[in-house]
Amino acid sequence: MRAAGFPYLRAMEELLQKIREYEAEISSYTATSAESAEAFRIKYLGTKGLLKTVMGEMKTVPNERKREFGQVLNEFKQLTEKKYEELKNIQGTNGHQAAPEMDFSLPGDLLPVGTRHPISLIRNRIVSIFQRLGFAVAEGPEIEDDWHNFTALNMLENHPARDMQDTFYIHQQPDWLLRTHTSNVQIRELEKGHLPIRVICPGRVYRNETISARAHCFFHQVEGLYVDENVSFADLKQTLYFFAQEMYGKDVKPRFRPSYFPFTEPSAEMDISCFICGGKGCSVCKHTGWVEILGCGMVHPKLLENCGIDSSKYTGYAFGLGIERSAMLKYQMNDLRLFSENDLRFLKQFTATY
Ligand code: PHE
């Protein structure tokens, strides 16, 4: 008759043998980093670790040997835990874990650095030149009413100058429109009535134009306004001459041509001698030797009166220039659409701080 426990006995011997092998493996385990000590913990002491698996074998052990097996298990557990404590201590002192091994001589990861949009660069440059002359930055709304964009600027309802600028009107509210120029900020500042006024107003403007290399349905302008007692056309010329030299170089010469804007009287357009060819004639100045850079004039007394300012006491000048146009001159570009296409090959070329 076979011994009833025979198959169990064999299994039991095999189990004990396995445990002895594990003990040898654990005793010779070496760890050189915090990661390998942690790997040890997971492998032997973790919730799915070897200790748990071996303990699970208790149920397969015949009752008469459970006591003996329990002791073996206990020793196995103590050995494993002791080893883990040792490994942890090798890794650091005072219970702190050492940093994982690092090579501090490796070059860092290169983070891609963005560049400023050329429109921002030129706007900042224009604004900072006028800030140095004491101009403060002012802003106004892009969605504007007829009064601030046209009527108060002396462009009355049937004034032909309204046709100079094709306007986007807001469908639901015919009195509202997308401003066609930054000159609306002139009215908003005059209405505030804090005199003297000396502001520079950068912003986006909109016109109902077919998009081409030379025209776009939105673009950017900078408006300037100076109102005080005794402001003269000489002040206007000197300020704008200073601006042109700071912007395009000390050698440029100014030229003022009579022009017409309903909100300035007299009005002028300012040209500078071509800063590319020095006035000899090239493709940038279309072989004239001159390039137009802005519109300007003395604030029309009508505007002051519209805003409750005494036009017999105060005078002022105003000017407006296109940022895209300035950027195209500065960077010698010939297509306005590049500014709004977000082509990284184009944008990445502008790393300069101006
Ligand atoms: N608002 C004019 C334009 O859009 C420019 C300008 C501003 C002219 C101020 C004179 C004075 O063309």
Short mmCIF file of N, CA, C and O in Angstrom, two decimals, residues 237 240-241 244 252-256 270-273 290:
data_model
loop_
_atom_site.label_atom_id
_atom_site.label_comp_id
_atom_site.label_asym_id
_atom_site.label_seq_id
_atom_site.Cartn_x
_atom_site.Cartn_y
_atom_site.Cartn_z
N LYS A 237 7.04 118.50 -37.93
CA LYS A 237 8.15 118.14 -38.83
C LYS A 237 9.35 117.62 -38.05
O LYS A 237 9.94 116.60 -38.42
N LEU A 240 8.70 114.10 -36.57
CA LEU A 240 8.67 113.02 -37.56
C LEU A 240 10.03 112.83 -38.24
O LEU A 240 10.38 111.71 -38.63
N TYR A 241 10.79 113.89 -38.34
CA TYR A 241 12.15 113.77 -38.89
C TYR A 241 13.01 112.94 -37.94
O TYR A 241 13.74 112.03 -38.35
N ALA A 244 11.99 109.33 -38.34
CA ALA A 244 12.49 108.72 -39.59
C ALA A 244 13.97 108.35 -39.47
O ALA A 244 14.39 107.28 -39.92
N VAL A 252 18.87 109.57 -43.73
CA VAL A 252 17.67 109.84 -44.54
C VAL A 252 17.28 111.31 -44.46
O VAL A 252 17.41 111.96 -43.43
N LYS A 253 16.79 111.81 -45.60
CA LYS A 253 16.33 113.21 -45.67
C LYS A 253 14.80 113.19 -45.75
O LYS A 253 14.23 112.34 -46.42
N PRO A 254 14.14 114.14 -45.07
CA PRO A 254 12.68 114.17 -45.12
C PRO A 254 12.15 115.04 -46.27
O PRO A 254 12.85 115.94 -46.74
N ARG A 255 10.92 114.74 -46.68
CA ARG A 255 10.24 115.59 -47.66
C ARG A 255 8.75 115.55 -47.35
O ARG A 255 8.19 114.47 -47.17
N PHE A 256 8.13 116.70 -47.23
CA PHE A 256 6.69 116.75 -46.95
C PHE A 256 5.96 117.20 -48.20
O PHE A 256 6.29 118.23 -48.77
N MET A 270 4.54 112.28 -45.75
CA MET A 270 5.97 112.42 -45.54
C MET A 270 6.71 111.34 -46.32
O MET A 270 6.38 110.16 -46.24
N ASP A 271 7.70 111.78 -47.08
CA ASP A 271 8.59 110.87 -47.79
C ASP A 271 9.96 110.96 -47.13
O ASP A 271 10.30 111.96 -46.51
N ILE A 272 10.74 109.92 -47.29
CA ILE A 272 12.16 110.02 -46.92
C ILE A 272 13.00 109.62 -48.13
O ILE A 272 12.53 108.85 -48.98
N SER A 273 14.21 110.16 -48.19
CA SER A 273 15.10 109.75 -49.28
C SER A 273 15.35 108.26 -49.11
O SER A 273 15.45 107.76 -47.99
N TRP A 290 12.71 108.47 -53.55
CA TRP A 290 11.93 108.78 -52.35
C TRP A 290 10.96 107.65 -52.01
O TRP A 290 10.43 107.01 -52.91
#
